[in-house]
XYZ file of C-alpha atoms in Angstrom:
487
model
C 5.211 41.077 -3.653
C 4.595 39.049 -6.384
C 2.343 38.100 -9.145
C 0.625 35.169 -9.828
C 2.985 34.306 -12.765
C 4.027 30.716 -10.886
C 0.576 30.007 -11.260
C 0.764 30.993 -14.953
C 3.951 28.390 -15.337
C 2.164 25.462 -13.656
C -0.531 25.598 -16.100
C 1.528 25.299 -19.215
C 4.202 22.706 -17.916
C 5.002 21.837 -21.316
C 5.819 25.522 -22.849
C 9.090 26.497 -22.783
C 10.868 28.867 -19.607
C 10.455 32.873 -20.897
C 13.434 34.889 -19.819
C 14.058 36.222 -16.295
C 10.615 36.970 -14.373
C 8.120 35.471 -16.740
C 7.097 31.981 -16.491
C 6.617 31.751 -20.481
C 7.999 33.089 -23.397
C 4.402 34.532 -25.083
C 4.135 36.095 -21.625
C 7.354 38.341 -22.390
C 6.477 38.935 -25.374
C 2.895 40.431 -24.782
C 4.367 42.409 -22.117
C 6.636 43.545 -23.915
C 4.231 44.669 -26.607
C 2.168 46.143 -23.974
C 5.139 48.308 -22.648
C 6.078 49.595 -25.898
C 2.352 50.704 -27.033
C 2.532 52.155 -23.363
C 5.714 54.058 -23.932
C 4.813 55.364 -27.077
C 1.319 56.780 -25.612
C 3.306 58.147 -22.359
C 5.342 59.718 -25.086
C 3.267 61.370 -26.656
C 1.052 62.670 -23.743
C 4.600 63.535 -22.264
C 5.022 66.222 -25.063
C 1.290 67.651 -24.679
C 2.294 67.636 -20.997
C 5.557 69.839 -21.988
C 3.607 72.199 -24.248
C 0.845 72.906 -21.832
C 3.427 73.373 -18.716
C 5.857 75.449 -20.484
C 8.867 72.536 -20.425
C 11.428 71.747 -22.754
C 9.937 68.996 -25.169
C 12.784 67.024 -24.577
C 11.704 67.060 -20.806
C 8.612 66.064 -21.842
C 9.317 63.337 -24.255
C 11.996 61.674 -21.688
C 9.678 61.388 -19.108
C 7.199 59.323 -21.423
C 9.915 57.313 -22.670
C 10.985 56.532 -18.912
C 7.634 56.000 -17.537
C 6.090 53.266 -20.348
C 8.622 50.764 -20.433
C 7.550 50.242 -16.289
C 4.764 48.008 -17.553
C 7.683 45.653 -18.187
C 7.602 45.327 -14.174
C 4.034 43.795 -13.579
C 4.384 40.537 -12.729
C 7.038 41.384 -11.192
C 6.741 44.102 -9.098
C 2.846 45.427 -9.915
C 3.145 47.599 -6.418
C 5.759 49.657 -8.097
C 3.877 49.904 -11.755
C 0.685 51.402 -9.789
C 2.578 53.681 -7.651
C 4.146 54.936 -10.893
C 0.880 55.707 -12.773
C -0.993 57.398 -9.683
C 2.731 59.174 -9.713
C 1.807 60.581 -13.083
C -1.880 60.928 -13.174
C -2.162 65.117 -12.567
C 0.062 64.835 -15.494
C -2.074 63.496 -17.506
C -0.248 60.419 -18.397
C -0.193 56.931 -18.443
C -3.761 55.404 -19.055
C -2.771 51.873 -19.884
C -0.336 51.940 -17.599
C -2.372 52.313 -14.917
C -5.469 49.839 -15.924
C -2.759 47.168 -16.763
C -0.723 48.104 -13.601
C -4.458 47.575 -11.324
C -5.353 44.557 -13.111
C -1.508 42.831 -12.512
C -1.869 44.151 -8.933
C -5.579 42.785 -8.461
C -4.146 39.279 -10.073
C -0.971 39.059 -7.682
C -0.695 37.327 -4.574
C -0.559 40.912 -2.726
C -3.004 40.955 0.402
C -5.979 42.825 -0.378
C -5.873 45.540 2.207
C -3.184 46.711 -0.358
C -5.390 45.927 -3.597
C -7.399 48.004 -2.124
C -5.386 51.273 -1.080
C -3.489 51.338 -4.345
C -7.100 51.057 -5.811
C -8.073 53.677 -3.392
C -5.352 56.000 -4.324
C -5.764 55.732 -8.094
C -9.221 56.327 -7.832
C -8.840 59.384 -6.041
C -5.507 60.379 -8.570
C -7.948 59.868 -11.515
C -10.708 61.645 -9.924
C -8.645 65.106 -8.800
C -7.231 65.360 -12.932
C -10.333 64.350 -14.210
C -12.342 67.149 -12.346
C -10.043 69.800 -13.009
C -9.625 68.598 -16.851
C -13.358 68.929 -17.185
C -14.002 72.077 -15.392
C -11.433 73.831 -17.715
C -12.659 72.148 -20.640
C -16.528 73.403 -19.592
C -15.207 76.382 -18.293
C -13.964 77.586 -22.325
C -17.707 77.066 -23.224
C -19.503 80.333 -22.924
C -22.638 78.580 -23.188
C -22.377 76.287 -20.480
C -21.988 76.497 -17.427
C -22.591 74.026 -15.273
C -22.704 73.506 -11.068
C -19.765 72.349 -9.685
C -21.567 68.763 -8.830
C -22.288 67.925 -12.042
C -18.644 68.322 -12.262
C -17.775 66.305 -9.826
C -19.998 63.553 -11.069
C -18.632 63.633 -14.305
C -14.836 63.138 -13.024
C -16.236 60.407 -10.497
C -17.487 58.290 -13.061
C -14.252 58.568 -15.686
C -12.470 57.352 -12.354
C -14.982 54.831 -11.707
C -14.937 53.469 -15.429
C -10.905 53.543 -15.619
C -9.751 51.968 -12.487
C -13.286 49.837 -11.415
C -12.774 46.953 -14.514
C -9.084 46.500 -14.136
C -9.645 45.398 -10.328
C -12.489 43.411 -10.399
C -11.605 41.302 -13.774
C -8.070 40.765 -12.036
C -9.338 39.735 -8.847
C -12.002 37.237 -10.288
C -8.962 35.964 -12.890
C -7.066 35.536 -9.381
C -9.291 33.853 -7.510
C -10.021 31.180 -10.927
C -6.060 30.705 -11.025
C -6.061 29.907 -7.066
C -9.269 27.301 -7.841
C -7.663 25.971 -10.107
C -4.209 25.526 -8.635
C -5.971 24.143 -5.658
C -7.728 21.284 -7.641
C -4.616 20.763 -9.419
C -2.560 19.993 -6.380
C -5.173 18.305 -4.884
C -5.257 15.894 -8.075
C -2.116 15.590 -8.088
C -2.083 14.438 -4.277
C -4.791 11.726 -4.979
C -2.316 10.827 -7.910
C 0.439 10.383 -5.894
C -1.467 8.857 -2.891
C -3.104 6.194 -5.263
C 0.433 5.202 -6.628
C 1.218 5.053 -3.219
C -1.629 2.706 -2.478
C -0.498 0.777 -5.259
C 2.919 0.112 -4.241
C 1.734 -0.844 -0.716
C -0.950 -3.373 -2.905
C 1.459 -4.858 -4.870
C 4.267 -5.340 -1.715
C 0.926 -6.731 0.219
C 0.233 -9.116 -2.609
C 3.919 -10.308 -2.912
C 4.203 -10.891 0.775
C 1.113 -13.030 0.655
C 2.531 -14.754 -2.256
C 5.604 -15.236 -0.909
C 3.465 -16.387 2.552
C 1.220 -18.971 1.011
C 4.353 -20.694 -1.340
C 6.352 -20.812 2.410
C 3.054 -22.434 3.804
C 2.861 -25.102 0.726
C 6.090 -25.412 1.061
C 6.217 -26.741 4.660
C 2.911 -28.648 4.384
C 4.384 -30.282 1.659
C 6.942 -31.351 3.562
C 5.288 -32.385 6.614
C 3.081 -34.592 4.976
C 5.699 -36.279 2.692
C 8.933 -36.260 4.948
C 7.457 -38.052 7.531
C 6.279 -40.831 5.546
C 8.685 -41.182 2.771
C 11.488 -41.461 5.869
C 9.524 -44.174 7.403
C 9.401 -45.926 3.783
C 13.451 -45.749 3.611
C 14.046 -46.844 6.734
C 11.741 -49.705 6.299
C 12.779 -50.453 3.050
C 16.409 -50.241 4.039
C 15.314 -52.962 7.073
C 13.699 -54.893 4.208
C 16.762 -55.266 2.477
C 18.929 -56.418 5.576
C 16.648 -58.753 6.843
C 14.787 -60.324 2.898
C 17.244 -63.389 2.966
C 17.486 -64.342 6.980
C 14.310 -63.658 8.073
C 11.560 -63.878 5.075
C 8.614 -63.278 7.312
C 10.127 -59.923 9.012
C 10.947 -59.022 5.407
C 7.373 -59.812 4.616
C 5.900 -57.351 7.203
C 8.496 -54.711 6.365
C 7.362 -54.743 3.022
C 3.553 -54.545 4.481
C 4.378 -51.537 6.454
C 6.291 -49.530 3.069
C 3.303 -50.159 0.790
C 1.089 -48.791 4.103
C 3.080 -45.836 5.002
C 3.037 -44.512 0.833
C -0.374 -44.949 0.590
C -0.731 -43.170 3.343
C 1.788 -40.466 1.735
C -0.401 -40.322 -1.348
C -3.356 -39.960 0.535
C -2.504 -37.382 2.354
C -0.673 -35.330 -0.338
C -3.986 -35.815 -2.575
C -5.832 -34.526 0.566
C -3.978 -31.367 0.227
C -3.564 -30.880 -3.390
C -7.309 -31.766 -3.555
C -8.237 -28.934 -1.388
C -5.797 -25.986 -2.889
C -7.647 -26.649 -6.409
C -11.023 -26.975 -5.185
C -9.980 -23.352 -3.405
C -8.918 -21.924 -6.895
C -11.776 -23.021 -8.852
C -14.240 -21.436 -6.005
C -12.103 -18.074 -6.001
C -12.725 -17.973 -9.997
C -16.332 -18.533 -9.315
C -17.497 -16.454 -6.108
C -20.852 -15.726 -7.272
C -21.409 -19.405 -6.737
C -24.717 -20.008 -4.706
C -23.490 -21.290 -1.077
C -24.216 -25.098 -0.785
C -24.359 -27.899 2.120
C -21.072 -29.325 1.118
C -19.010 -28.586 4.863
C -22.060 -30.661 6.060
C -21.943 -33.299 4.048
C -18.068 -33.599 4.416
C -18.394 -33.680 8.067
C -20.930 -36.558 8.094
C -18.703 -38.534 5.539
C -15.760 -38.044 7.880
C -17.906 -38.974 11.427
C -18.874 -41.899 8.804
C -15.589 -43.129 8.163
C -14.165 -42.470 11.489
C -16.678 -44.731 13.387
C -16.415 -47.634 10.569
C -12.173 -47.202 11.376
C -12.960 -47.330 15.562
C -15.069 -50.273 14.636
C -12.230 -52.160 12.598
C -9.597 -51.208 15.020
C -11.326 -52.912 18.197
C -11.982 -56.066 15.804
C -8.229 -55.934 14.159
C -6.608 -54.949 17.879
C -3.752 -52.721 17.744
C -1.399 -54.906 15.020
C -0.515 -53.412 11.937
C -3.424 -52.845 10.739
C -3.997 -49.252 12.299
C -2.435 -47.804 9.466
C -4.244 -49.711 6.575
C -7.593 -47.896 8.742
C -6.076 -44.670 8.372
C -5.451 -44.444 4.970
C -8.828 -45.765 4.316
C -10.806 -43.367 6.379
C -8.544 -40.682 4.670
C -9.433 -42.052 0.880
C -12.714 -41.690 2.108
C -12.701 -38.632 3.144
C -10.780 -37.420 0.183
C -13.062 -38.740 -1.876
C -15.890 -37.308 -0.567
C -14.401 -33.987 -0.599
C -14.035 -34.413 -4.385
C -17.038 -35.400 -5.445
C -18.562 -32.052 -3.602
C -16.310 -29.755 -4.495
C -14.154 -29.532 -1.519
C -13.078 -26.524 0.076
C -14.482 -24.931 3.310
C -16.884 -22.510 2.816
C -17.491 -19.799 5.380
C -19.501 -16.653 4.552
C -19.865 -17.667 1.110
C -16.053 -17.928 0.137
C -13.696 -20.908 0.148
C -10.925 -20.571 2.403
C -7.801 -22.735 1.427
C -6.140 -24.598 4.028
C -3.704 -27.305 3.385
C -5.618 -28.913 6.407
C -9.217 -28.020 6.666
C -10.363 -26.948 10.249
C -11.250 -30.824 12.084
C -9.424 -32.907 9.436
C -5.754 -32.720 11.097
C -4.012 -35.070 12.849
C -4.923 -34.104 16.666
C -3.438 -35.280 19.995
C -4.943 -38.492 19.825
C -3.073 -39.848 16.827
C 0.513 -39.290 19.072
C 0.136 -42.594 19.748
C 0.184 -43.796 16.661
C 2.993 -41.881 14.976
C 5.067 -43.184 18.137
C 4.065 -46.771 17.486
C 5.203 -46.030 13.454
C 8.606 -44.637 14.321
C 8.756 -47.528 16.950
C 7.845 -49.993 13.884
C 10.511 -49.326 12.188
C 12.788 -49.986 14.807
C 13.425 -47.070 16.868
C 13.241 -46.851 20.733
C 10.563 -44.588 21.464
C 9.699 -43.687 24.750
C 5.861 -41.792 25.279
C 4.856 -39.853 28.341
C 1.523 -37.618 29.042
C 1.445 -35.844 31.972
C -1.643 -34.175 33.182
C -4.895 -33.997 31.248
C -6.158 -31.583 28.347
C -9.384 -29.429 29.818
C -12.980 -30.484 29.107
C -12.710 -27.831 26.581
C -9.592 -29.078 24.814
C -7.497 -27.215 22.644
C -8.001 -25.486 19.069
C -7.207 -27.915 15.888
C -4.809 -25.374 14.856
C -2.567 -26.347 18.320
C -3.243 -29.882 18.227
C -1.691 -29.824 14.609
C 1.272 -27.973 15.044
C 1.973 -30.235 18.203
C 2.003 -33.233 16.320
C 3.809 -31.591 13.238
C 6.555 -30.900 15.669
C 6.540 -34.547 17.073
C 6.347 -35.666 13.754
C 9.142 -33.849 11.956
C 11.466 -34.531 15.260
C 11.008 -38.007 14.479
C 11.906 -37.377 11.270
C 15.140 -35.986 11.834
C 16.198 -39.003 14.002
C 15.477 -41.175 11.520
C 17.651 -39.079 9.443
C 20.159 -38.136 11.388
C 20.380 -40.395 14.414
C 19.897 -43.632 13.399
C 19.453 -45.997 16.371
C 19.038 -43.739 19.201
C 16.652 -43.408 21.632
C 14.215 -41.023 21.763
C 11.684 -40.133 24.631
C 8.403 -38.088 23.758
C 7.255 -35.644 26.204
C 3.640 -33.872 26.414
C 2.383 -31.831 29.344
C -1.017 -30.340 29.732
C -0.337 -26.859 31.759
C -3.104 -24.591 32.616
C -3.677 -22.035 29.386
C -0.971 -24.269 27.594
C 0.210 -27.121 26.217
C 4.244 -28.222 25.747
C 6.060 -30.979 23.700
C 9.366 -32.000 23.988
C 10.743 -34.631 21.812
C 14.570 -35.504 23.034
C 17.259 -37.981 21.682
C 20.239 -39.414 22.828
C 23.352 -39.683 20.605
C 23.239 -42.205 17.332
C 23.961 -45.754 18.020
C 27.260 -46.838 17.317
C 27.086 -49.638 13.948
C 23.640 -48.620 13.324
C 23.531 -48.403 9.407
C 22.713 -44.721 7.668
C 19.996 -45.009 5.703
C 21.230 -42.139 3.492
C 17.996 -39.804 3.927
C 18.724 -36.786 1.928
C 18.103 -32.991 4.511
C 17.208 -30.054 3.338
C 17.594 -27.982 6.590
C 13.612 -27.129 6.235
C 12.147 -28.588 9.432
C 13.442 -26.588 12.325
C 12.549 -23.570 10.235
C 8.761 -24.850 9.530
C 8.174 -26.201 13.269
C 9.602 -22.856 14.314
C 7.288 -20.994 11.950
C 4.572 -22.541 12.972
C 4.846 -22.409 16.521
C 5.533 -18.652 16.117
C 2.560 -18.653 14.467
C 0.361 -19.547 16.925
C 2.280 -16.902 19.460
C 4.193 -19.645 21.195
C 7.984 -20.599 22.076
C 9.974 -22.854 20.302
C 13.703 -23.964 21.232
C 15.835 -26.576 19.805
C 19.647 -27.303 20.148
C 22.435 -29.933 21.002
C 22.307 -31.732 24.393
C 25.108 -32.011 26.445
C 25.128 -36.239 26.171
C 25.365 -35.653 22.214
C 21.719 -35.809 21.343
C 19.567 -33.230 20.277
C 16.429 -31.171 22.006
C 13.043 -30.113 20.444
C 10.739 -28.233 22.882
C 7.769 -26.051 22.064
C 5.072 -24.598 24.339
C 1.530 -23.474 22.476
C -1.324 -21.260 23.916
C -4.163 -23.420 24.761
C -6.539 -21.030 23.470
């Protein structure tokens, strides 16, 4: 049975440790005071208890001198100080004792059936010496006499007055300690749960940084690896070819200044659209405007004038030069409004806005690129995509992956042929892009690899909860296959 002198500790975290029991050194020493102002009353009342009893003094004076210094116990053991005054009370001793002893008991942690039969007991100890201590005192009064009630009124209201204070302050000092622990823990759980929020906000934020510099990363890449390989390649064919064949050389060159614009274009697409998202994020209370509406009719604008010139021009080389126009367009357009697409009020940054990817359509195309600049490239569609069709997110990653597998034959397999595989399943789509092993005396162009494109097709595949594989074949080429969700 303790007190509450943890409590005590935890509100004064700073003071120093007191010795032994006490959870502070001013505690010791105003018990300590207290037990020595006790000890000298308890001796004193210890003689007067000797004289009136007939006892030695000495008796008398020992037992006060043994019975005060128990106050020392009453945070420790406050049981054991109250038993000890109701021990003494027909003696006539110990009045602090006992109203510091209640109070310590009524302040402990001690259940309060116990509070209360200590309480009980004293009150009853105090009340028997009281009304014996007034009936003699009365009873040397020739004068007065009066009923024994009055008495025992008198003696129950001494007891009443010494042990009635001492419990209730202590028990209303107990209860405010236990509030206020309570709050204190309780504060210092929303402490430590907000730090804990914090860290989790902070590990959120770096994963999302880390998330959206992997996703510039390999949009960077897929829109400038793709193009800037075609460029070597054709610039490498250029070089072979300028003094035997001038006009080949002249069409090469063509093609290079076609495929970097394109390169430019696209990277300004891209770069265009993760500024316009920064300046919107640093001005969301920006009123809402029409410009996803008046990008779209731009694009549906420059698309129809590039169907128009690609009937009159046929299919020569020309279908780039389109491309890259309908793409400055675009870009343009997108700058002069602002960019960004708005939904709900806040810009959402894409390094290709929802509709402007390439799609399935434009396979044909980056096959008849790839086949420009010399490589075999064999095309094959089987089946045919629902009226529905497929999200732009799917149609995107499929033609990433064809792209950046083209890519890495240009790179790595110069001169062998490659054969392009799409099937339209039911609920899902699959590529396969396949190469046979690199043509003996075909000349290395010398593209530089940074080992980034499995991981990005992979990642984005994953992405959309679909399969990706890719190895070695067993004739010495190499294997790309991925299978999307349609949906």
């Amino acid at each position: 049975m303790t007190a509450t002198g943890a409590i005590e500790a935890t509100g004064a975290r700073d003071a120093p440790a007191g010795p032994w029991w006490w959870p502070r050194r001013r505690s010791a020493v105003l018990d300590v005071s207290l037990a020595a102002v006790s000890t000298v009353e308890t001796a004193f009342e210890g003689l007067d208890f000797a004289h009136d009893t007939g006892l030695p003094t000495w008796a008398g004076l020992l037992l006060g001198l043994v019975v005060g210094p128990v106050l020392l116990l009453r945070r420790r053991w406050p049981v054991a100080v109250v038993l000890v005054s109701v021990a003494v009370t027909p003696a006539q001793m110990g009045a602090l004792l006992g109203m510091i002893g209640l109070y310590s008991l009524a302040v402990s942690d001690a259940p309060r059936r116990v509070i209360g039969l200590l309480a009980g007991m004293a009150v009853v100890g105090t009340l028997v010496s009281s009304f014996f201590t007034i009936r003699q005192d009365v009873g040397g009064e020739p004068d007065f006499n009066p009923p024994t009630w009055f008495v025992l009124v008198m003696a129950a209201a001494v007891a009443l007055v010494v042990t009635a204070p001492p419990v209730l302050w202590g028990l209303y000092v107990g209860a405010r300690r236990r509030l206020v622990e309570s709050l204190r823990e309780r504060a210092d759980g929303l402490e430590r749960e907000l730090s804990l929020l914090a860290d989790r906000a902070e590990e959120r934020a770096e994963w999302a940084r880390n998330e959206e510099r992997t996703r510039i990363a390999r949009e960077m890449h897929d829109v400038v690896a793709h193009r800037v390989s075609l460029m070597v390649v054709h610039a490498a064919a250029l070089q072979a070819v300028a003094l035997k064949d001038p006009e080949k050389a002249s069409r090469n060159a063509g093609l290079v200044g076609d495929m970097g614009r394109q390169a430019l274009t696209e990277l300004r697409e891209m770069l265009g659209v993760l500024r316009t998202g920064e300046g919107v994020s640093g001005r969301s209370s920006a009123p809402v405007s029409d410009e996803p509406e008046r990008l779209v009719a731009v694009a549906s604008k420059a698309k129809a004038k590039a169907k128009a010139k690609a009937k009159a021009a046929g299919s020569g080389a020309g279908g780039p030069g389109v491309r890259s126009e309908v793409s400055v367009q675009v870009a343009e357009a997108g700058a002069g409004s602002g960019g960004g697409a708005v939904r709900g009020g806040a810009a959402v940054v894409t390094a290709e806005p929802e509709g402007e990817g390439p799609s399935l359509a434009e396979l044909g195309d980056l096959v008849g690129q790839s086949r420009a600049a010399g490589m075999v490239v064999e095309l094959s569609v089987d089946g045919a995509a629902g009226e529905a069709g497929y999200p732009s997110g799917v149609e995107q990653t499929v033609y990433r992956v064809v792209q950046e597998a083209l890519t890495n034959v240009h790179k790595h397999a110069p001169g062998a042929e490659v054969r392009v595989r799409l099937a339209h399943r039911e609920g899902e789509v699959a590529v396969q892009v396949e190469n046979g092993p690199s043509e003996r005396g075909a000349a290395d162009v010398g593209l530089p690899s940074g080992g980034n494109g499995l991981v990005g097709m992979r990642e984005r595949v994953s992405g959309l909860g679909g399969v990706f594989v890719s190895g070695p074949t067993e004739a010495g080429g190499f294997r790309v296959s991925a299978v999307l969700p349609g949906q």
